[in-house]
Amino acid sequence: SPGFKVAVLGAAGGIGQPLAMLMKINPLVSVLHLYDVVNTPGVTADISHMDTNAVVRGFLGQQQLEDALTGMDIVIIPAGVPRKPGMTRDDLFNINAGIVKTLCEGIAKCCPKAIVNLISNPVNSTVPIAAEVFKKVGTYDPKRLLGVTMLDVVRANTFVAEVLGLDPREVDVPVVGGHAGVTILPLLSQVKPSCSLTPTEIDYLTDRIQNGGTEVVEAKTGAGSATLSMAYAAAKFADACLRGLRGDAGVIECAYVASTVTELPFFASKVRLGRAGIEEIYSLGPLNEYERAGLEKAKKELAGSIQKGVSFVRK
Ligand code: ADP
């Protein structure tokens, strides 16, 4: 069976560690590279004892980034820094934007054909940043750059299943737009299996899906944000990318990608994954009045976030 080479950048972090563990379990992975600026020897030694197929190698610090990336088929990026006391949102943006820029420069140099799964927040801006970096170097392929919004879908499936009294594995909720607050737009009129939710349920579900991140931050009382469910979602998304690379038919997931579905240059919607990465981007389908209003709100905020990312690289 084919094996793919996968790198996790930021592998020692709150998301990175459980994500690395889940990728080590994935039978489609033959080689797993774990890169971080701290603690990768320990994480790598630990994970390498799991009796699964993938060969695990650790890479520590800037000098080893190029070795970590060379030959990779998929690069998953949860690298970033948490917000510390006294740090503004803009400070955090600038640091994470700089990290994503550096890592993408490495990808452009060492594995320009790799599929990139970007998790580092704010995804609405870091995906445009990655695109600008790749454009500058001349390696940009919009089919291979995906912002991971799977956690929004995972939450939507879970919360909708709970309301409907169904098994979440049987529920499919398209979530489009972006990956923050009001840009997260669950299309509850398109839930499968088809169902009729009341206006109260729609308000409750939309709010809970959009603020799922805050729910976790508050429950963790200062100890961080979603890491385990994010790692699960990222591993589920990477598995879909791997099945696409293998040539499986009908692999369809939501992701934040370069898009002409709306007038915005980036937008999350359902995409079909294949050997080339994104092989088809699906339009949003019929929206009801509630969703059309949500879409306008989402687009307004998304436009600013995209511009902010583009300006960071062009400045
Ligand atoms: P999260 O909960 O989002 O995973 P963490 O702070 O726990 O946040 O994890 C982020 C990880 O990213 C940390 O292990 C950190 O060392 C790593 N990191 C920070 N800067 C870089 C960088 N330039 N390259 C790779 N990894 C980085």
Tab-separated table of C-alpha atoms and ligand atoms in Angstrom:
chain	number	residue	atom	x	y	z
A	1	SER	CA	0.000	0.000	0.000
A	2	PRO	CA	1.228	3.509	-0.716
A	3	GLY	CA	2.760	5.483	2.085
A	4	PHE	CA	2.978	9.223	2.306
A	5	LYS	CA	5.463	11.506	4.020
A	6	VAL	CA	3.917	13.955	6.447
A	7	ALA	CA	5.525	16.768	8.450
A	8	VAL	CA	4.001	18.490	11.475
A	9	LEU	CA	5.480	21.964	12.136
A	10	GLY	CA	4.912	23.005	15.742
A	11	ALA	CA	4.797	19.335	16.769
A	12	ALA	CA	5.651	19.928	20.445
A	13	GLY	CA	2.671	22.205	21.087
A	14	GLY	CA	-0.761	21.693	22.555
A	15	ILE	CA	-2.208	20.806	19.148
A	16	GLY	CA	1.026	19.447	17.685
A	17	GLN	CA	1.539	16.588	20.186
A	18	PRO	CA	-1.868	14.885	19.920
A	19	LEU	CA	-1.845	15.593	16.172
A	20	ALA	CA	1.533	13.881	15.850
A	21	MET	CA	0.152	10.920	17.791
A	22	LEU	CA	-2.899	10.651	15.534
A	23	MET	CA	-0.768	10.857	12.379
A	24	LYS	CA	1.465	8.081	13.755
A	25	ILE	CA	-1.659	5.872	13.883
A	26	ASN	CA	-2.690	6.696	10.300
A	27	PRO	CA	-1.897	3.685	8.056
A	28	LEU	CA	-1.420	5.965	5.023
A	29	VAL	CA	1.595	7.634	6.666
A	30	SER	CA	4.974	5.957	6.067
A	31	VAL	CA	7.226	8.759	7.326
A	32	LEU	CA	6.341	11.321	9.987
A	33	HIS	CA	8.598	14.343	10.532
A	34	LEU	CA	8.104	16.289	13.773
A	35	TYR	CA	9.521	19.815	13.764
A	36	ASP	CA	9.454	22.460	16.491
A	37	VAL	CA	11.765	25.079	17.985
A	38	VAL	CA	11.595	23.247	21.365
A	39	ASN	CA	11.113	19.748	22.807
A	40	THR	CA	10.931	17.662	19.633
A	41	PRO	CA	13.502	15.074	20.819
A	42	GLY	CA	11.231	14.080	23.699
A	43	VAL	CA	8.007	14.073	21.718
A	44	THR	CA	9.690	12.100	18.928
A	45	ALA	CA	11.210	9.481	21.257
A	46	ASP	CA	7.855	9.042	22.946
A	47	ILE	CA	5.756	8.718	19.772
A	48	SER	CA	8.364	6.536	18.025
A	49	HIS	CA	7.602	3.726	20.516
A	50	MET	CA	4.067	3.316	19.161
A	51	ASP	CA	3.903	0.039	17.220
A	52	THR	CA	2.466	1.455	14.007
A	53	ASN	CA	3.870	1.653	10.481
A	54	ALA	CA	5.106	5.245	10.255
A	55	VAL	CA	8.801	5.960	10.829
A	56	VAL	CA	9.122	9.030	13.075
A	57	ARG	CA	11.979	11.539	12.928
A	58	GLY	CA	12.412	14.655	15.038
A	59	PHE	CA	13.855	18.015	13.960
A	60	LEU	CA	14.769	20.810	16.364
A	61	GLY	CA	15.239	24.487	15.610
A	62	GLN	CA	15.642	26.664	12.550
A	63	GLN	CA	18.805	24.847	11.337
A	64	GLN	CA	16.825	21.621	10.927
A	65	LEU	CA	13.738	23.060	9.208
A	66	GLU	CA	14.984	22.246	5.703
A	67	ASP	CA	15.742	18.608	6.584
A	68	ALA	CA	12.307	18.344	8.200
A	69	LEU	CA	10.613	19.521	4.982
A	70	THR	CA	12.588	17.785	2.257
A	71	GLY	CA	10.532	15.134	0.447
A	72	MET	CA	7.251	15.781	2.277
A	73	ASP	CA	3.880	15.109	0.590
A	74	ILE	CA	1.822	16.949	3.225
A	75	VAL	CA	2.916	19.643	5.676
A	76	ILE	CA	0.575	20.363	8.606
A	77	ILE	CA	1.194	23.639	10.453
A	78	PRO	CA	-0.124	24.221	13.993
A	79	ALA	CA	2.984	26.315	14.945
A	80	GLY	CA	2.416	29.560	16.772
A	81	VAL	CA	2.613	31.303	20.119
A	82	PRO	CA	-0.133	31.642	22.711
A	83	ARG	CA	-1.236	35.113	23.778
A	84	LYS	CA	0.699	36.182	26.878
A	85	PRO	CA	-0.289	38.847	29.433
A	86	GLY	CA	0.279	42.349	28.071
A	87	MET	CA	0.282	41.117	24.492
A	88	THR	CA	-2.227	42.702	22.138
A	89	ARG	CA	-4.097	40.880	19.401
A	90	ASP	CA	-1.873	42.678	16.909
A	91	ASP	CA	1.305	41.517	18.678
A	92	LEU	CA	0.009	37.960	18.408
A	93	PHE	CA	-0.931	38.465	14.771
A	94	ASN	CA	2.531	39.761	13.895
A	95	ILE	CA	4.342	36.906	15.666
A	96	ASN	CA	2.195	34.125	14.174
A	97	ALA	CA	2.244	35.780	10.751
A	98	GLY	CA	6.042	35.887	10.927
A	99	ILE	CA	6.208	32.199	11.938
A	100	VAL	CA	3.925	31.160	9.051
A	101	LYS	CA	5.962	33.281	6.626
A	102	THR	CA	9.249	31.633	7.690
A	103	LEU	CA	7.799	28.120	7.535
A	104	CYS	CA	6.257	28.734	4.094
A	105	GLU	CA	9.575	30.056	2.775
A	106	GLY	CA	11.036	26.711	3.864
A	107	ILE	CA	8.241	24.781	2.119
A	108	ALA	CA	8.744	26.782	-1.098
A	109	LYS	CA	12.421	25.858	-1.022
A	110	CYS	CA	12.315	22.215	0.103
A	111	CYS	CA	8.922	20.708	-0.843
A	112	PRO	CA	7.154	23.140	-3.195
A	113	LYS	CA	4.735	20.410	-4.363
A	114	ALA	CA	3.558	19.478	-0.861
A	115	ILE	CA	-0.046	19.919	0.208
A	116	VAL	CA	-0.103	22.508	3.021
A	117	ASN	CA	-2.682	22.220	5.815
A	118	LEU	CA	-2.582	25.496	7.743
A	119	ILE	CA	-3.921	25.564	11.301
A	120	SER	CA	-2.015	28.535	12.825
A	121	ASN	CA	-4.440	31.310	13.688
A	122	PRO	CA	-5.817	33.628	12.517
A	123	VAL	CA	-6.412	31.192	9.613
A	124	ASN	CA	-8.497	33.841	7.779
A	125	SER	CA	-5.227	35.837	7.461
A	126	THR	CA	-2.476	33.191	7.598
A	127	VAL	CA	-3.735	31.431	4.445
A	128	PRO	CA	-3.463	34.682	2.407
A	129	ILE	CA	-0.011	35.175	3.988
A	130	ALA	CA	1.111	31.724	2.839
A	131	ALA	CA	-0.264	32.417	-0.662
A	132	GLU	CA	1.677	35.694	-0.883
A	133	VAL	CA	4.899	34.014	0.263
A	134	PHE	CA	4.508	31.263	-2.363
A	135	LYS	CA	3.645	33.834	-5.071
A	136	LYS	CA	6.778	35.837	-4.278
A	137	VAL	CA	8.979	32.768	-4.751
A	138	GLY	CA	6.977	31.535	-7.760
A	139	THR	CA	5.790	28.210	-6.317
A	140	TYR	CA	2.164	29.156	-5.548
A	141	ASP	CA	-0.366	26.460	-6.429
A	142	PRO	CA	-3.786	27.381	-5.001
A	143	LYS	CA	-4.812	23.715	-5.277
A	144	ARG	CA	-2.273	22.786	-2.611
A	145	LEU	CA	-2.920	25.397	0.075
A	146	LEU	CA	-5.746	24.698	2.530
A	147	GLY	CA	-6.768	26.436	5.730
A	148	VAL	CA	-8.095	23.828	8.158
A	149	THR	CA	-11.689	24.639	9.192
A	150	MET	CA	-12.552	21.047	10.040
A	151	LEU	CA	-12.969	21.838	13.753
A	152	ASP	CA	-15.938	24.059	12.880
A	153	VAL	CA	-17.481	21.151	10.947
A	154	VAL	CA	-16.686	18.674	13.749
A	155	ARG	CA	-18.362	20.963	16.299
A	156	ALA	CA	-21.332	21.585	14.009
A	157	ASN	CA	-21.834	17.839	13.475
A	158	THR	CA	-21.616	17.217	17.235
A	159	PHE	CA	-23.968	20.011	18.319
A	160	VAL	CA	-26.547	19.355	15.574
A	161	ALA	CA	-26.508	15.607	16.326
A	162	GLU	CA	-27.115	16.406	19.990
A	163	VAL	CA	-30.162	18.552	19.156
A	164	LEU	CA	-31.551	15.963	16.725
A	165	GLY	CA	-30.767	12.971	18.960
A	166	LEU	CA	-28.621	11.354	16.244
A	167	ASP	CA	-25.207	9.704	16.105
A	168	PRO	CA	-22.779	12.548	15.146
A	169	ARG	CA	-21.074	10.218	12.666
A	170	GLU	CA	-24.274	10.206	10.615
A	171	VAL	CA	-24.597	13.990	10.532
A	172	ASP	CA	-23.057	16.239	7.878
A	173	VAL	CA	-23.190	20.015	8.340
A	174	PRO	CA	-21.533	22.215	5.707
A	175	VAL	CA	-19.696	25.127	7.358
A	176	VAL	CA	-18.517	27.861	5.002
A	177	GLY	CA	-16.939	31.330	5.144
A	178	GLY	CA	-13.928	31.511	7.444
A	179	HIS	CA	-12.530	30.243	10.734
A	180	ALA	CA	-13.309	32.937	13.329
A	181	GLY	CA	-16.476	34.231	15.016
A	182	VAL	CA	-19.120	35.491	12.594
A	183	THR	CA	-17.081	34.347	9.567
A	184	ILE	CA	-17.965	30.769	10.591
A	185	LEU	CA	-21.213	30.160	8.710
A	186	PRO	CA	-22.930	26.818	9.346
A	187	LEU	CA	-25.457	26.068	6.596
A	188	LEU	CA	-28.122	24.509	8.800
A	189	SER	CA	-30.614	24.446	5.913
A	190	GLN	CA	-28.331	21.897	4.211
A	191	VAL	CA	-27.843	19.475	7.115
A	192	LYS	CA	-27.802	15.821	6.144
A	193	PRO	CA	-29.885	13.852	6.961
A	194	SER	CA	-32.435	16.517	6.053
A	195	CYS	CA	-34.252	17.845	9.095
A	196	SER	CA	-36.247	20.862	10.125
A	197	LEU	CA	-34.740	22.861	12.960
A	198	THR	CA	-36.804	25.510	14.746
A	199	PRO	CA	-35.703	29.186	14.635
A	200	THR	CA	-34.694	28.874	18.314
A	201	GLU	CA	-32.585	25.805	17.565
A	202	ILE	CA	-30.988	27.565	14.582
A	203	ASP	CA	-30.069	30.598	16.730
A	204	TYR	CA	-28.675	28.356	19.482
A	205	LEU	CA	-26.683	26.156	17.077
A	206	THR	CA	-25.285	29.028	14.990
A	207	ASP	CA	-24.124	30.835	18.128
A	208	ARG	CA	-22.623	27.701	19.688
A	209	ILE	CA	-20.775	26.705	16.502
A	210	GLN	CA	-19.395	30.239	16.023
A	211	ASN	CA	-18.285	30.477	19.661
A	212	GLY	CA	-17.117	26.892	20.212
A	213	GLY	CA	-13.545	28.116	20.636
A	214	THR	CA	-14.526	30.526	23.397
A	215	GLU	CA	-16.457	27.766	25.161
A	216	VAL	CA	-13.208	25.764	25.430
A	217	VAL	CA	-11.027	28.769	26.382
A	218	GLU	CA	-13.417	29.607	29.236
A	219	ALA	CA	-13.641	26.007	30.456
A	220	LYS	CA	-9.825	25.785	30.494
A	221	THR	CA	-9.662	28.967	32.645
A	222	GLY	CA	-6.404	30.364	31.328
A	223	ALA	CA	-4.744	27.053	30.467
A	224	GLY	CA	-5.155	27.563	26.706
A	225	SER	CA	-7.555	26.914	23.869
A	226	ALA	CA	-8.858	23.857	22.016
A	227	THR	CA	-6.008	21.413	21.439
A	228	LEU	CA	-7.426	17.863	21.566
A	229	SER	CA	-10.514	18.434	19.412
A	230	MET	CA	-8.388	20.609	17.098
A	231	ALA	CA	-5.830	17.816	16.744
A	232	TYR	CA	-8.646	15.333	16.051
A	233	ALA	CA	-10.116	17.634	13.388
A	234	ALA	CA	-6.698	18.294	11.805
A	235	ALA	CA	-5.946	14.549	11.699
A	236	LYS	CA	-9.351	13.871	10.133
A	237	PHE	CA	-8.694	16.555	7.519
A	238	ALA	CA	-5.151	15.341	6.790
A	239	ASP	CA	-6.546	11.816	6.360
A	240	ALA	CA	-8.973	13.172	3.737
A	241	CYS	CA	-6.042	14.853	1.933
A	242	LEU	CA	-4.095	11.572	2.065
A	243	ARG	CA	-7.035	9.571	0.656
A	244	GLY	CA	-7.264	12.189	-2.116
A	245	LEU	CA	-3.545	11.825	-2.870
A	246	ARG	CA	-3.989	8.051	-3.007
A	247	GLY	CA	-6.629	8.556	-5.687
A	248	ASP	CA	-9.793	7.751	-3.755
A	249	ALA	CA	-12.947	9.079	-5.419
A	250	GLY	CA	-15.470	11.400	-3.788
A	251	VAL	CA	-13.339	12.782	-0.949
A	252	ILE	CA	-15.187	15.990	-0.042
A	253	GLU	CA	-14.525	18.215	2.980
A	254	CYS	CA	-14.861	21.896	3.890
A	255	ALA	CA	-11.684	24.001	3.830
A	256	TYR	CA	-10.619	27.657	3.556
A	257	VAL	CA	-9.075	28.034	0.097
A	258	ALA	CA	-8.439	30.377	-2.824
A	259	SER	CA	-11.903	30.602	-4.292
A	260	THR	CA	-14.241	32.204	-6.808
A	261	VAL	CA	-17.358	31.021	-4.958
A	262	THR	CA	-17.829	34.602	-3.697
A	263	GLU	CA	-16.143	37.862	-4.722
A	264	LEU	CA	-13.548	37.310	-1.976
A	265	PRO	CA	-10.173	35.787	-2.976
A	266	PHE	CA	-10.361	33.224	-0.125
A	267	PHE	CA	-13.422	31.469	1.231
A	268	ALA	CA	-14.237	28.199	2.991
A	269	SER	CA	-16.609	25.804	1.271
A	270	LYS	CA	-16.823	22.151	0.326
A	271	VAL	CA	-13.916	21.018	-1.845
A	272	ARG	CA	-13.116	17.719	-3.533
A	273	LEU	CA	-9.658	16.387	-2.705
A	274	GLY	CA	-7.612	14.356	-5.146
A	275	ARG	CA	-4.129	13.666	-6.459
A	276	ALA	CA	-3.547	17.361	-7.264
A	277	GLY	CA	-4.897	18.587	-3.937
A	278	ILE	CA	-8.118	20.571	-4.468
A	279	GLU	CA	-9.748	19.225	-7.621
A	280	GLU	CA	-13.108	20.968	-7.387
A	281	ILE	CA	-14.616	23.748	-5.289
A	282	TYR	CA	-18.367	23.569	-4.754
A	283	SER	CA	-20.671	26.580	-4.739
A	284	LEU	CA	-22.676	27.297	-1.613
A	285	GLY	CA	-26.000	25.957	-2.849
A	286	PRO	CA	-29.358	27.490	-1.946
A	287	LEU	CA	-29.195	29.695	1.178
A	288	ASN	CA	-32.194	30.840	3.186
A	289	GLU	CA	-32.685	34.440	4.297
A	290	TYR	CA	-31.000	33.834	7.680
A	291	GLU	CA	-27.932	32.366	5.954
A	292	ARG	CA	-27.794	35.131	3.343
A	293	ALA	CA	-27.685	37.714	6.168
A	294	GLY	CA	-24.969	35.691	7.913
A	295	LEU	CA	-23.014	35.502	4.659
A	296	GLU	CA	-22.980	39.295	4.274
A	297	LYS	CA	-21.669	39.707	7.837
A	298	ALA	CA	-19.065	36.996	7.306
A	299	LYS	CA	-17.826	38.495	4.031
A	300	LYS	CA	-17.404	41.942	5.570
A	301	GLU	CA	-15.129	40.641	8.326
A	302	LEU	CA	-13.308	38.182	6.046
A	303	ALA	CA	-12.404	40.922	3.561
A	304	GLY	CA	-10.538	42.812	6.301
A	305	SER	CA	-8.737	39.701	7.566
A	306	ILE	CA	-7.621	38.759	4.051
A	307	GLN	CA	-6.358	42.291	3.411
A	308	LYS	CA	-4.455	42.246	6.691
A	309	GLY	CA	-2.672	39.032	5.687
A	310	VAL	CA	-1.801	40.255	2.199
A	311	SER	CA	-0.456	43.584	3.559
A	312	PHE	CA	1.718	41.757	6.100
A	313	VAL	CA	3.741	40.167	3.283
A	314	ARG	CA	3.601	43.056	0.778
A	315	LYS	CA	4.516	45.810	3.285
B	1	ADP	P1	-1.462	25.470	20.496
B	1	ADP	O1	-2.305	25.210	21.701
B	1	ADP	O2	-2.115	26.358	19.492
B	1	ADP	O3	-0.895	24.224	19.911
B	1	ADP	P2	1.131	25.954	21.711
B	1	ADP	O4	1.794	27.222	22.119
B	1	ADP	O5	0.917	24.893	22.734
B	1	ADP	O6	-0.235	26.375	21.010
B	1	ADP	O7	1.934	25.266	20.515
B	1	ADP	C1	2.519	25.956	19.470
B	1	ADP	C2	3.842	25.306	19.151
B	1	ADP	O8	4.440	26.013	18.064
B	1	ADP	C3	4.850	25.342	20.323
B	1	ADP	O9	5.342	24.051	20.574
B	1	ADP	C4	5.935	26.270	19.808
B	1	ADP	O10	7.228	25.927	20.270
B	1	ADP	C5	5.822	26.066	18.302
B	1	ADP	N1	6.488	27.127	17.551
B	1	ADP	C6	6.622	28.428	17.848
B	1	ADP	N2	7.355	29.054	16.911
B	1	ADP	C7	7.682	28.126	15.989
B	1	ADP	C8	8.428	28.141	14.782
B	1	ADP	N3	8.966	29.249	14.310
B	1	ADP	N4	8.562	26.974	14.110
B	1	ADP	C9	8.000	25.848	14.575
B	1	ADP	N5	7.291	25.772	15.684
B	1	ADP	C10	7.134	26.889	16.394
